[in-house]
Amino acid sequence: MLKKLTEEQRNMILTCAIEEFGEQGYGRAKITSIARSAGLSAGVIYKYYEDKEALFNACLEHCMDYLEDVYTRLGSTTIGLEDGLERLVELAVIASREHPEYFRLYHQITLTQNSEEAVKLSSRIEGSSSKLYVSFLEDGVRAGLVREDMDPKFFALLFDDILMMINFSLSSKYYEERMRLYLGHDPSDAELKEQILKFVRGAFGMGE
Amino acid sequence: MLKKLTEEQRNMILTCAIEEFGEQGYGRAKITSIARSAGLSAGVIYKYYEDKEALFNACLEHCMDYLEDVYTRLGSTTIGLEDGLERLVELAVIASREHPEYFRLYHQITLTQNSEEAVKLSSRIEGSSSKLYVSFLEDGVRAGLVREDMDPKFFALLFDDILMMINFSLSSKYYEERMRLYLGHDPSDAELKEQILKFVRGAFGMGE
Amino acid sequence: MLKKLTEEQRNMILTCAIEEFGEQGYGRAKITSIARSAGLSAGVIYKYYEDKEALFNACLEHCMDYLEDVYTRLGSTTIGLEDGLERLVELAVIASREHPEYFRLYHQITLTQNSEEAVKLSSRIEGSSSKLYVSFLEDGVRAGLVREDMDPKFFALLFDDILMMINFSLSSKYYEERMRLYLGHDPSDAELKEQILKFVRGAFGMGE
Amino acid sequence: MLKKLTEEQRNMILTCAIEEFGEQGYGRAKITSIARSAGLSAGVIYKYYEDKEALFNACLEHCMDYLEDVYTRLGSTTIGLEDGLERLVELAVIASREHPEYFRLYHQITLTQNSEEAVKLSSRIEGSSSKLYVSFLEDGVRAGLVREDMDPKFFALLFDDILMMINFSLSSKYYEERMRLYLGHDPSDAELKEQILKFVRGAFGMGE
DNA sequence: AATGAATGAGGCTTCATTCAT
DNA sequence: TATGAATGAAGCCTCATTCAT
């Protein structure tokens, strides 16, 4: 003990904090719990973060960075609607599997009713994905790839709704259980992807 | 002041508690706050509820009752797929408008990672709606009203995903803002219903 | 326990806080210590005072009220210089005996280097006594009762210096010990008064 | 960085500690603050001082040494009452101007109610000055230079009271403000000396 | 031998819960 | 029986002190 924190330990703080905040919510999360999980003393957290709120915001920031990264990577590639759709669903599944705890935290902020900070940070991620989806669909309409009577904005929203529910279904015990209830079993990633695509393609009016 | 609580006052406790828990989350919610909102003393709450947790569970129970009621009412009616679909979307919108606070609370429990209680309660509500949706679609397949290559269970789940997101979008500030971001405006109930139905019918392969 | 605080208990908080702050200084004083001395729980203090600082300020206020009261009572009486002098010295001794803890607290704030609050409160008490003393001496000069070559303002200050040192000498262990060191014994109140008056009358040039 | 502390750096610790303790009081003073002011690390302080208390005591010791030095130097000179008086007042002013921080710290210990250490240390300084002043006055009485009806011990105490208040008035914000309140302006050193001497000479019954 | 970050005891403060009225 | 103030456990945070570098 009393050794300088390694890079790994610093990351550990954030990792454990994301886990704790995501599971307990801000109010129930305990700084001491986070420190214990990270194998550190409570005091050291205050060397890196002003206070509990600042730590929480850093967690958000970290998750947002990740999400933004995931979707930005996709957006930058020139890619057709068909492939894009598939890739997006795939990404939603992969990301949820890789970092379910990020989505748990994300889930938390969606029900914060008053944090300026949360709203600001999140509009960042929603902003970029919304533009991406809408333009995908608008292009699709122009190219005659999707039904032309759709409202691209609205359909983009509903498509994102589906993606969000995938995220939650793969990261929260509640939604996991719910999925099991519907399906009667735990779906494989391939199954998930296949069915979702089938559903969405149908919605978008994309021929089989 | 020393009169027994009226029925109305008892309901007030629950109403205010649902509001508080839904807005603040369990950890940040304060018993005294709830009591004050209800125009009662903090002490009296403990006459009716063992502790904070018990009050929270009672709130859940109350919301579940409501949700169950909404969907049960629909399920009991013999109704066709086409009308059923429309009615369900309509119900999702109406219920969200009528009791957004119930959905905020519902939203809260979906991210509780460890409460046995929560899982139990929720499997109740999800259980009944899942059966309803699945049988709707199975009937539809049999009747040739929907694409026959769908997995009714999976599609039922995705349909419910959409409904849940409607609930959240109409009850949480975060999702409200997100919807505004996508659409550029606040949609009317009619618009909501129309677009969602168009999306879902497409997904189900129901001819226009 | 759990009985509503009596008037006496409320006063007890202030009394014990004045004692603690006066003995330990703000930084070392502990809320829990104060509560324990008062026979109360720590929490209840926060029902009456915003925080530690507010409690401290209330203590100051209380002491200032007392001091102001003591000197105001004197100032309001029409009284000659000779009698006034005697009365003031007497008051300094009596007040110090009656509430040494007030003077200990007073002593504390005189070395606070940065509290706006402290400076404001104290200018109150110093302001009224300074006016009183100066006018006493100015009247004395006009009436030829004291040496006419004095600067009344300066001599008033030095007179108040003496009074303050009496206060401290009778309320602080340190000054008490110092007095014993000088005198070789603990002086009676009468002796104190007599010697101080002799000293001051000499300084003012008042014939025996 | 890993060189042994220079003499100058060691003094710096003490200097900065005296400043901090004098301004903040023991309880609010921070070791890290002191270290930062001294341009050193917090850790090194513990190489030279057992703990915070020990550092505080060393500060006291340092101040006492200085004060003792000032008065001892005077006491060792053979000097008459008249000149001695003037010199003492002068010294009080000069010392206060030179090291106001020492007097701030000194002021701090006078209200410590329980430190054996403090009492012991201080009895040292008070002891030497008290002997000096008393013998001055006793000589004066014998020589017929001062009123013979005075109690030299008592008058010595009151004289020292005046000197202490000068020290405080020139080193503490509170007393500075108080002086300004009385006088309406900031006195020059010459004015201070002149008025105090006039006051004291009068008290001692020394002909003009 | 000094550094400066980590430790962790302990103080301030909040709020779920109790209970005298 | 409801009240609402008091209790006190427990969480946040600070800072004296330690120790790996």
Tab-separated table of C-alpha atoms in Angstrom, chain C residues 22-24 26-28 53 64 104 106-114 118-119 122-123 125-131 133-134 147 149-151 153-162 164-166 168-169 171-175 177-179 181-185 187 191-193 195-196 198-205 208, chain D residues 22-24 26-28 53 64 104 106-114 118-119 122-131 133-134 147 149-151 153-162 164-166 168-169 171-175 177-179 181-185 187 191-193 195-196 198-205:
chain	number	residue	atom	x	y	z
C	22	GLY	CA	-14.009	29.608	23.231
C	23	GLU	CA	-11.759	26.861	24.480
C	24	GLN	CA	-10.884	25.049	21.282
C	26	TYR	CA	-13.377	27.204	15.611
C	27	GLY	CA	-11.174	24.661	13.886
C	28	ARG	CA	-10.734	22.334	16.822
C	53	GLU	CA	-20.277	28.227	10.869
C	64	MET	CA	-22.101	40.533	21.394
C	104	ARG	CA	-12.944	33.646	25.745
C	106	TYR	CA	-14.598	37.230	22.090
C	107	HIS	CA	-10.896	36.718	22.442
C	108	GLN	CA	-11.092	34.070	19.703
C	109	ILE	CA	-12.625	36.345	17.143
C	110	THR	CA	-10.065	39.049	17.746
C	111	LEU	CA	-7.527	36.825	16.080
C	112	THR	CA	-9.628	35.681	13.184
C	113	GLN	CA	-7.876	37.181	10.215
C	114	ASN	CA	-10.524	36.792	7.593
C	118	ALA	CA	-16.632	38.498	12.830
C	119	VAL	CA	-15.419	41.947	11.880
C	122	SER	CA	-17.425	43.173	16.548
C	123	SER	CA	-17.415	46.636	15.080
C	125	ILE	CA	-19.679	46.308	20.141
C	126	GLU	CA	-16.480	48.294	19.803
C	127	GLY	CA	-18.369	51.052	18.061
C	128	SER	CA	-20.713	51.714	20.928
C	129	SER	CA	-18.145	51.525	23.693
C	130	SER	CA	-15.674	53.698	21.818
C	131	LYS	CA	-18.218	56.473	21.425
C	133	TYR	CA	-15.490	56.470	26.310
C	134	VAL	CA	-14.448	59.213	23.980
C	147	ARG	CA	-5.697	66.866	31.876
C	149	ASP	CA	-3.357	68.051	26.987
C	150	MET	CA	-4.672	64.538	26.359
C	151	ASP	CA	-5.998	63.275	23.081
C	153	LYS	CA	-9.567	59.433	21.405
C	154	PHE	CA	-6.218	57.973	22.141
C	155	PHE	CA	-6.730	57.914	25.861
C	156	ALA	CA	-10.103	56.271	25.367
C	157	LEU	CA	-8.419	53.565	23.368
C	158	LEU	CA	-5.808	53.000	26.047
C	159	PHE	CA	-8.474	52.919	28.689
C	160	ASP	CA	-10.377	50.308	26.723
C	161	ASP	CA	-7.116	48.417	26.342
C	162	ILE	CA	-6.964	48.184	30.085
C	164	MET	CA	-9.998	44.350	27.671
C	165	MET	CA	-6.985	43.053	29.479
C	166	ILE	CA	-9.063	42.794	32.621
C	168	PHE	CA	-8.946	38.429	29.389
C	169	SER	CA	-7.112	38.232	32.699
C	171	SER	CA	-11.329	34.590	31.683
C	172	SER	CA	-8.248	32.954	30.231
C	173	LYS	CA	-5.981	30.541	32.022
C	174	TYR	CA	-3.009	32.057	30.359
C	175	TYR	CA	-3.689	35.597	31.493
C	177	GLU	CA	-1.411	32.737	35.335
C	178	ARG	CA	0.348	35.826	34.046
C	179	MET	CA	-1.462	37.972	36.584
C	181	LEU	CA	3.092	35.828	38.104
C	182	TYR	CA	3.080	39.594	38.367
C	183	LEU	CA	1.217	39.935	41.605
C	184	GLY	CA	2.289	36.838	43.446
C	185	HIS	CA	-1.326	36.184	44.374
C	187	PRO	CA	-6.262	39.655	43.550
C	191	GLU	CA	-8.123	45.161	44.892
C	192	LEU	CA	-8.388	44.916	41.129
C	193	LYS	CA	-10.797	47.781	40.993
C	195	GLN	CA	-5.504	49.540	41.580
C	196	ILE	CA	-6.891	49.941	38.119
C	198	LYS	CA	-5.629	54.482	40.690
C	199	PHE	CA	-3.685	53.753	37.523
C	200	VAL	CA	-6.268	55.171	35.208
C	201	ARG	CA	-7.007	58.251	37.259
C	202	GLY	CA	-3.314	58.986	37.246
C	203	ALA	CA	-3.186	58.563	33.510
C	204	PHE	CA	-6.112	60.903	33.057
C	205	GLY	CA	-4.618	63.440	35.376
C	208	GLU	CA	-6.730	62.362	43.976
D	22	GLY	CA	-1.045	32.662	13.620
D	23	GLU	CA	-3.578	33.298	10.903
D	24	GLN	CA	-5.635	30.143	10.961
D	26	TYR	CA	-4.051	25.472	15.318
D	27	GLY	CA	-7.179	23.632	14.237
D	28	ARG	CA	-7.531	25.240	10.843
D	53	GLU	CA	1.610	19.624	17.753
D	64	MET	CA	9.335	33.095	22.787
D	104	ARG	CA	-0.398	36.736	16.180
D	106	TYR	CA	1.490	34.631	20.760
D	107	HIS	CA	-2.070	35.838	20.786
D	108	GLN	CA	-3.164	32.335	19.828
D	109	ILE	CA	-1.553	30.665	22.809
D	110	THR	CA	-3.021	33.091	25.262
D	111	LEU	CA	-6.364	31.494	24.652
D	112	THR	CA	-5.253	27.911	24.735
D	113	GLN	CA	-7.009	26.555	27.769
D	114	ASN	CA	-5.254	23.285	28.290
D	118	ALA	CA	1.963	26.602	26.223
D	119	VAL	CA	1.701	27.690	29.838
D	122	SER	CA	4.884	31.483	28.180
D	123	SER	CA	5.637	31.719	31.849
D	124	ARG	CA	9.184	31.996	30.621
D	125	ILE	CA	8.635	35.157	28.672
D	126	GLU	CA	6.191	36.734	31.076
D	127	GLY	CA	8.478	35.809	33.947
D	128	SER	CA	11.410	37.773	32.652
D	129	SER	CA	9.503	40.838	31.596
D	130	SER	CA	7.521	40.931	34.804
D	131	LYS	CA	10.668	40.953	36.890
D	133	TYR	CA	9.061	45.957	34.986
D	134	VAL	CA	8.517	45.431	38.672
D	147	ARG	CA	4.153	58.087	42.916
D	149	ASP	CA	1.441	55.105	46.761
D	150	MET	CA	1.447	52.699	43.832
D	151	ASP	CA	1.682	48.956	44.090
D	153	LYS	CA	3.537	44.823	40.969
D	154	PHE	CA	0.110	45.873	39.986
D	155	PHE	CA	1.244	48.865	38.031
D	156	ALA	CA	3.814	46.726	36.263
D	157	LEU	CA	1.036	44.400	35.237
D	158	LEU	CA	-1.080	47.230	33.922
D	159	PHE	CA	1.873	48.650	32.086
D	160	ASP	CA	2.461	45.292	30.459
D	161	ASP	CA	-1.222	45.156	29.617
D	162	ILE	CA	-0.747	48.325	27.612
D	164	MET	CA	0.454	43.729	24.959
D	165	MET	CA	-2.432	45.646	23.524
D	166	ILE	CA	0.018	47.600	21.399
D	168	PHE	CA	-2.040	43.064	19.259
D	169	SER	CA	-3.176	46.367	17.799
D	171	SER	CA	-0.509	42.681	14.397
D	172	SER	CA	-4.139	41.642	14.266
D	173	LYS	CA	-6.707	42.846	11.767
D	174	TYR	CA	-9.344	42.961	14.434
D	175	TYR	CA	-7.408	45.205	16.789
D	177	GLU	CA	-9.715	47.999	12.908
D	178	ARG	CA	-10.633	48.710	16.494
D	179	MET	CA	-7.819	51.237	16.776
D	181	LEU	CA	-12.474	53.030	15.059
D	182	TYR	CA	-11.242	54.852	18.143
D	183	LEU	CA	-8.779	57.191	16.504
D	184	GLY	CA	-10.395	57.793	13.157
D	185	HIS	CA	-7.059	57.212	11.464
D	187	PRO	CA	-1.521	56.459	13.940
D	191	GLU	CA	2.159	59.361	17.634
D	192	LEU	CA	1.638	55.960	19.202
D	193	LYS	CA	4.731	56.267	21.297
D	195	GLN	CA	0.443	59.170	23.488
D	196	ILE	CA	1.222	55.939	25.251
D	198	LYS	CA	1.932	60.436	28.094
D	199	PHE	CA	-0.713	58.026	29.377
D	200	VAL	CA	1.718	55.828	31.244
D	201	ARG	CA	3.723	58.654	32.738
D	202	GLY	CA	0.524	60.099	34.043
D	203	ALA	CA	-0.447	56.772	35.511
D	204	PHE	CA	2.926	56.449	37.191
D	205	GLY	CA	2.768	59.963	38.512
